XYZ file of C-alpha atoms in Angstrom:
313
model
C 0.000 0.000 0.000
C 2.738 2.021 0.758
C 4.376 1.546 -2.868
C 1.214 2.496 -4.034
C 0.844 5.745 -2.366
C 4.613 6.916 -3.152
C 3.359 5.987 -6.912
C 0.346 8.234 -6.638
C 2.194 11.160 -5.155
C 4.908 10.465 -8.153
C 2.508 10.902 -10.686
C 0.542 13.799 -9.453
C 3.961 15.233 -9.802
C 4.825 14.038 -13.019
C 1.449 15.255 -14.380
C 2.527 19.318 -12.435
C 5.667 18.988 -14.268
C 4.374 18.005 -17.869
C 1.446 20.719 -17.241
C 4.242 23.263 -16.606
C 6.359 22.315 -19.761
C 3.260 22.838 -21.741
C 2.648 25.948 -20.500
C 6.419 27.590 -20.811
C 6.444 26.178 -24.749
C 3.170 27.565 -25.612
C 4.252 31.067 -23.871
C 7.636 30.448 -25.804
C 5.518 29.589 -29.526
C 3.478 32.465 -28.516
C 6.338 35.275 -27.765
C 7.888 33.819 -30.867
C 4.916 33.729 -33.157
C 4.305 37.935 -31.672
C 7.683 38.661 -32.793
C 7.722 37.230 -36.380
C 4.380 39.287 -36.641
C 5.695 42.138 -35.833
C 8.775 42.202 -37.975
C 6.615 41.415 -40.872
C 4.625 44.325 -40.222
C 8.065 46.424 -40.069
C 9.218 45.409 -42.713
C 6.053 45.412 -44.875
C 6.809 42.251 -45.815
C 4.366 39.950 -46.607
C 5.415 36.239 -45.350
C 3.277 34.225 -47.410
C 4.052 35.666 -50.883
C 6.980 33.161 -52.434
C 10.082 35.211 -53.122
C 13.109 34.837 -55.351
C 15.357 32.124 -53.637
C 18.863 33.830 -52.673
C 22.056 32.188 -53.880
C 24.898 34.411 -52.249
C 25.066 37.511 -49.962
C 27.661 39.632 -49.593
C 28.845 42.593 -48.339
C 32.079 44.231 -49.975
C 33.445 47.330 -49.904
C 30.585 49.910 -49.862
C 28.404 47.528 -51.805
C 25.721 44.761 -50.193
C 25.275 42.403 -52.883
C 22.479 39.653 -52.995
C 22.462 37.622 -55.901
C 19.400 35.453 -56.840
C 18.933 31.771 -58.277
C 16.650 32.840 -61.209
C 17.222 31.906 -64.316
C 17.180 34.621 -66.950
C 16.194 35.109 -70.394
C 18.811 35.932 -73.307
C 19.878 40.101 -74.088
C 17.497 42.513 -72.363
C 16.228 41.969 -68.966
C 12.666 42.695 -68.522
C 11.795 45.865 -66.635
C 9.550 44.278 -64.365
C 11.736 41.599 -63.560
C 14.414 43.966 -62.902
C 12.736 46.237 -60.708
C 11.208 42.855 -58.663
C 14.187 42.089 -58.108
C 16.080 45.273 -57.087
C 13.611 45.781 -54.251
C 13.930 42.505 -52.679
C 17.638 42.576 -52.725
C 17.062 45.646 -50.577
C 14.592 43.763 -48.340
C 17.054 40.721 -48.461
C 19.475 43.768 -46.444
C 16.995 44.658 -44.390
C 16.797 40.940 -42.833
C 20.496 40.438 -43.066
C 21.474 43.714 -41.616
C 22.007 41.943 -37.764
C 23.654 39.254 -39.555
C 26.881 41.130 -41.517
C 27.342 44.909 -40.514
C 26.146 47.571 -43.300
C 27.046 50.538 -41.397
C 29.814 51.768 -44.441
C 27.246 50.419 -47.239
C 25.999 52.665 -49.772
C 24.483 50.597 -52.794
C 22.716 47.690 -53.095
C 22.967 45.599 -55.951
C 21.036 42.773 -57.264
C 22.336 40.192 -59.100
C 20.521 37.191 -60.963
C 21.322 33.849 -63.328
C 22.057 30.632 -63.263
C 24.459 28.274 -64.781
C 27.560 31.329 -65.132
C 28.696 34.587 -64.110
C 25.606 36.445 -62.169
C 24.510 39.331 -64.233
C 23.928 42.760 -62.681
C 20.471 43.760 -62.459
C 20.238 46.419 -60.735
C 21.233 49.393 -57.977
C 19.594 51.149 -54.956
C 22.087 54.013 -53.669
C 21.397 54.840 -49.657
C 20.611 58.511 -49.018
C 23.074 57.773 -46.086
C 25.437 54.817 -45.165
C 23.869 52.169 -43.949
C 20.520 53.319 -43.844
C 18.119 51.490 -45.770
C 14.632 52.881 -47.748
C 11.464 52.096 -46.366
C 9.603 49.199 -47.651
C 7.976 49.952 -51.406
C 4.202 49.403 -50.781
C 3.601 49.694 -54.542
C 6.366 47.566 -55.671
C 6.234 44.610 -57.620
C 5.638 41.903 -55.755
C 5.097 37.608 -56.243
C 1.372 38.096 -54.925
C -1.356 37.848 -56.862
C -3.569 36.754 -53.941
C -5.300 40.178 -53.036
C -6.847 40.544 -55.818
C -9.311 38.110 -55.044
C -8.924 35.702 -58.550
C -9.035 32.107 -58.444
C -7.144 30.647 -60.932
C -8.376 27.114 -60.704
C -12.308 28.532 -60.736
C -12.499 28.678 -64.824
C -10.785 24.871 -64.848
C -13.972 23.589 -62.856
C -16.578 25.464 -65.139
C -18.960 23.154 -67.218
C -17.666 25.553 -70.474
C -14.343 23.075 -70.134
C -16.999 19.762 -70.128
C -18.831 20.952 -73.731
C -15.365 21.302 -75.652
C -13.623 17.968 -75.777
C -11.843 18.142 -78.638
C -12.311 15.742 -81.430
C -9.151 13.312 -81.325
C -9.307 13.412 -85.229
C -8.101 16.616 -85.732
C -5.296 16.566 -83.545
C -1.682 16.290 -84.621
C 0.001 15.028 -81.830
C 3.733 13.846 -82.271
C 5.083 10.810 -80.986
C 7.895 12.518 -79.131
C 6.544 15.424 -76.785
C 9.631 18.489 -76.347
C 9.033 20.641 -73.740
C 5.689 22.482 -72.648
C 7.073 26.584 -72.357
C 8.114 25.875 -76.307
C 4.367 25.631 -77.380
C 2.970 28.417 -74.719
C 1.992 31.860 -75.562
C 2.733 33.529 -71.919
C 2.120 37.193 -70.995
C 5.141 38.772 -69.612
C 3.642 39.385 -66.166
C 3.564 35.105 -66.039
C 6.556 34.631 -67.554
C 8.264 37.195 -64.940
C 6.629 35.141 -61.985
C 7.823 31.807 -63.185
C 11.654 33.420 -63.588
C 11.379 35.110 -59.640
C 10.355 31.506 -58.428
C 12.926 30.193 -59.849
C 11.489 28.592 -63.155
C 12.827 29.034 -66.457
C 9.605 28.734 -68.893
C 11.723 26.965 -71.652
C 12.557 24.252 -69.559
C 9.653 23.978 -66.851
C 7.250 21.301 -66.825
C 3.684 21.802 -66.616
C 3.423 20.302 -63.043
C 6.034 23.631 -62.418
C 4.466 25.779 -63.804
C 0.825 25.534 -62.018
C 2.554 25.116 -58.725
C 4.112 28.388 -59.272
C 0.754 30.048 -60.738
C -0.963 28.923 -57.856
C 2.133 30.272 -55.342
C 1.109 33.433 -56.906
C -2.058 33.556 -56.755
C -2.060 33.173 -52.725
C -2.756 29.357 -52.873
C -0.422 27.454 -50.258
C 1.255 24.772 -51.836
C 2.892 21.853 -49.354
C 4.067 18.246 -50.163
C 2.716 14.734 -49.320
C 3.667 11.625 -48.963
C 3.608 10.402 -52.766
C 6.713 12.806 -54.334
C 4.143 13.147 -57.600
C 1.678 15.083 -55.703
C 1.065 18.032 -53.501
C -2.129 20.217 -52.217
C -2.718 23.831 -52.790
C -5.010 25.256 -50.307
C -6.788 28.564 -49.894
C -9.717 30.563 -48.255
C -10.020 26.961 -46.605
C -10.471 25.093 -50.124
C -8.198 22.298 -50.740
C -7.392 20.552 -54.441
C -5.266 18.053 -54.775
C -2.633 18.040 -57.085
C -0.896 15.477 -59.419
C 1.654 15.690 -61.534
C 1.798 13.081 -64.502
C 5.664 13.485 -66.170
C 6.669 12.787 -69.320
C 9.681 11.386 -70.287
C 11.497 10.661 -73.683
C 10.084 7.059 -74.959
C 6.936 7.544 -73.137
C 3.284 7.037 -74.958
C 2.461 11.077 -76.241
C -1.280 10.047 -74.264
C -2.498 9.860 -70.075
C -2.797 6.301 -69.539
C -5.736 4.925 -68.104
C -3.376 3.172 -65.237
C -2.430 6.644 -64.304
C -5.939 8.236 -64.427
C -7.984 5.293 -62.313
C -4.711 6.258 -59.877
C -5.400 10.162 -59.920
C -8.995 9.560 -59.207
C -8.277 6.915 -56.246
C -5.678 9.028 -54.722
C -8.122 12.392 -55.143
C -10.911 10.626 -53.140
C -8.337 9.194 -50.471
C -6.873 12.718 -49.743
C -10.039 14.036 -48.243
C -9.733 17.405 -51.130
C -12.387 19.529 -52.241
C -11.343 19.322 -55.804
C -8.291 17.347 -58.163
C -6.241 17.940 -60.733
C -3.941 15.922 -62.978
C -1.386 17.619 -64.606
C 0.411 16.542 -67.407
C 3.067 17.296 -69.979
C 0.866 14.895 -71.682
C -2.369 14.682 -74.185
C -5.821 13.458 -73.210
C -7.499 10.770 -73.793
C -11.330 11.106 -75.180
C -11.977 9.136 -72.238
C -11.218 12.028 -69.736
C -13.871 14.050 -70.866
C -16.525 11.371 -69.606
C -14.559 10.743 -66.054
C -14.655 14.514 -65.737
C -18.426 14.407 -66.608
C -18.954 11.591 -64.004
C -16.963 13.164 -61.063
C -16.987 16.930 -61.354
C -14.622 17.376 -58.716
C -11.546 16.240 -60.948
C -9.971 18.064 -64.019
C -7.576 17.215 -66.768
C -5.154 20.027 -66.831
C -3.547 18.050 -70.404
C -1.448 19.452 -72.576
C -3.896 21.097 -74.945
C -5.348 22.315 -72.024
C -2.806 24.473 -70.829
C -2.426 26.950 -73.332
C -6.478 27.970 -71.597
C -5.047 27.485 -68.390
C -2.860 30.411 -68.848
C -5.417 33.000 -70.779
C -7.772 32.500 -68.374
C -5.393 34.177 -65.540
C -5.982 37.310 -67.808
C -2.800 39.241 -66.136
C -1.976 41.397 -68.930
């Protein structure tokens, strides 16, 4: 009996101690969560917009430099582009300032490319050493989100149902090159595609929605299958999954892959699906999409609508 009452006493204890380490972390997660709030609102800086990934940063002479990992088109650099990505190599500063001391700098320059020498984008020159401009509210920015467009709204319409294609008068080579070769894209797209990271005449299609959706305010996150991820927003989920293509394979969706895309759709628990696909459609997609309207065929004669109907020019 005696055991049993130093047992009892031990776990009451046990159960004051746990209690307590609960508390301090969620004060802790708390405090931190308060302080990453409030340097985004110092900063103007808008967390979950996606943002040109940052290669190298240094800080030489009078000059920060922040270089960026985007690939960039051949001769002129589009204005756009250029000016995106001057003001976020100032912002870039602005979060590395307690990091590397920028007390003697006077420029910041932003540099871009990929696969050779960086090329110079642009300059911002400091009224005074080390003091940085205040955040551009009108700048160009990788958010599309607050403009209150859903991209993926137009894919689920029943205009896409009444216009399958007849397979007849489709030319469809054996070997498929890739997608960004047969695109039209407006520049605006084209510019968001390079800041993520993307180069449009080597991206697949799976690449390019991702990053579409990224900019339209959709949060995109992984699962456990590597071909598929879920883009969620205003509490809507669709699930997405990416078909590849690789040299040798059939020009077509196989039906293997489609029974998969519609058993893995209904497993995840999503509001709607997608397939995605370097790939063409099969007539037979047009009556799975008439049976489940949930699900879409984002194919590759399909994408050429999926980009005009983003209307960003």
């Amino acid at each position: 009996m005696q055991d049993l009452g130093f047992l009892g006493v031990f776990l009451i204890i046990l159960a004051l101690v746990l209690g307590a380490v609960a508390m301090l972390a969620k004060r802790r997660g708390n405090s931190l969560r308060a302080k990453v709030e409030a340097a985004q609102v110092a900063t103007g800086i808008d967390a979950d917009r996606p943002r040109p990934r940052v290669s190298e940063f240094h800080v030489r002479g009078e000059e920060a430099q922040v270089i960026f990992d985007v690939p960039l088109p051949e001769g002129e650099i589009d204005e756009v582009l250029g000016e995106l990505l001057t003001n976020e190599a100032v912002e870039v500063v602005r979060e590395k300032r307690h990091e590397l001391p920028i007390d003697g700098v006077t420029t910041v320059v932003a540099f871009a490319g990929r696969g050779g020498e960086p090329r110079r984008i642009g300059s911002v020159s400091l009224e005074e050493p080390g003091v940085l401009p205040p955040p551009m509210v009108a700048a160009p920015s990788l958010h599309l989100g607050h403009i209150g467009f859903d991209p993926l709204e137009k894919q689920f319409s029943d205009e896409l149902l009444h216009n399958a294609p007849s397979l007849a008068s489709d030319q469809r080579a054996d070997t498929l090159g890739p997608i960004g070769n047969e695109l039209r894209l407006p520049k605006a797209v084209a510019v968001g595609l390079r800041a993520q990271g993307i180069d449009p005449a080597t991206m697949t299609s799976a690449e390019m929605v991702h990053s579409l959706l990224l900019l339209f305010g959709y949060a995109v996150t992984s699962t456990d299958n590597p071909l598929a991820r879920k883009a969620t927003k205003s509490g809507s989920t669709t699930y997405l999954r990416e078909d590849p293509y690789q040299p040798g394979d059939h020009p077509e969706v196989d039906e293997v892959t489609m029974r998969q895309f519609v058993m893995e759709f209904v497993s995840s628990g999503a509001d709607r699906g997608l397939l995605i696909s370097d790939k063409f459609s099969p007539f037979g997609v047009y009556e799975r999409e008439k049976r489940e309207p949930r699900i879409r065929f984002v194919t590759r004669e399909r994408l050429q609508k999926f980009v005009d109907a983003l209307s960003l020019e």
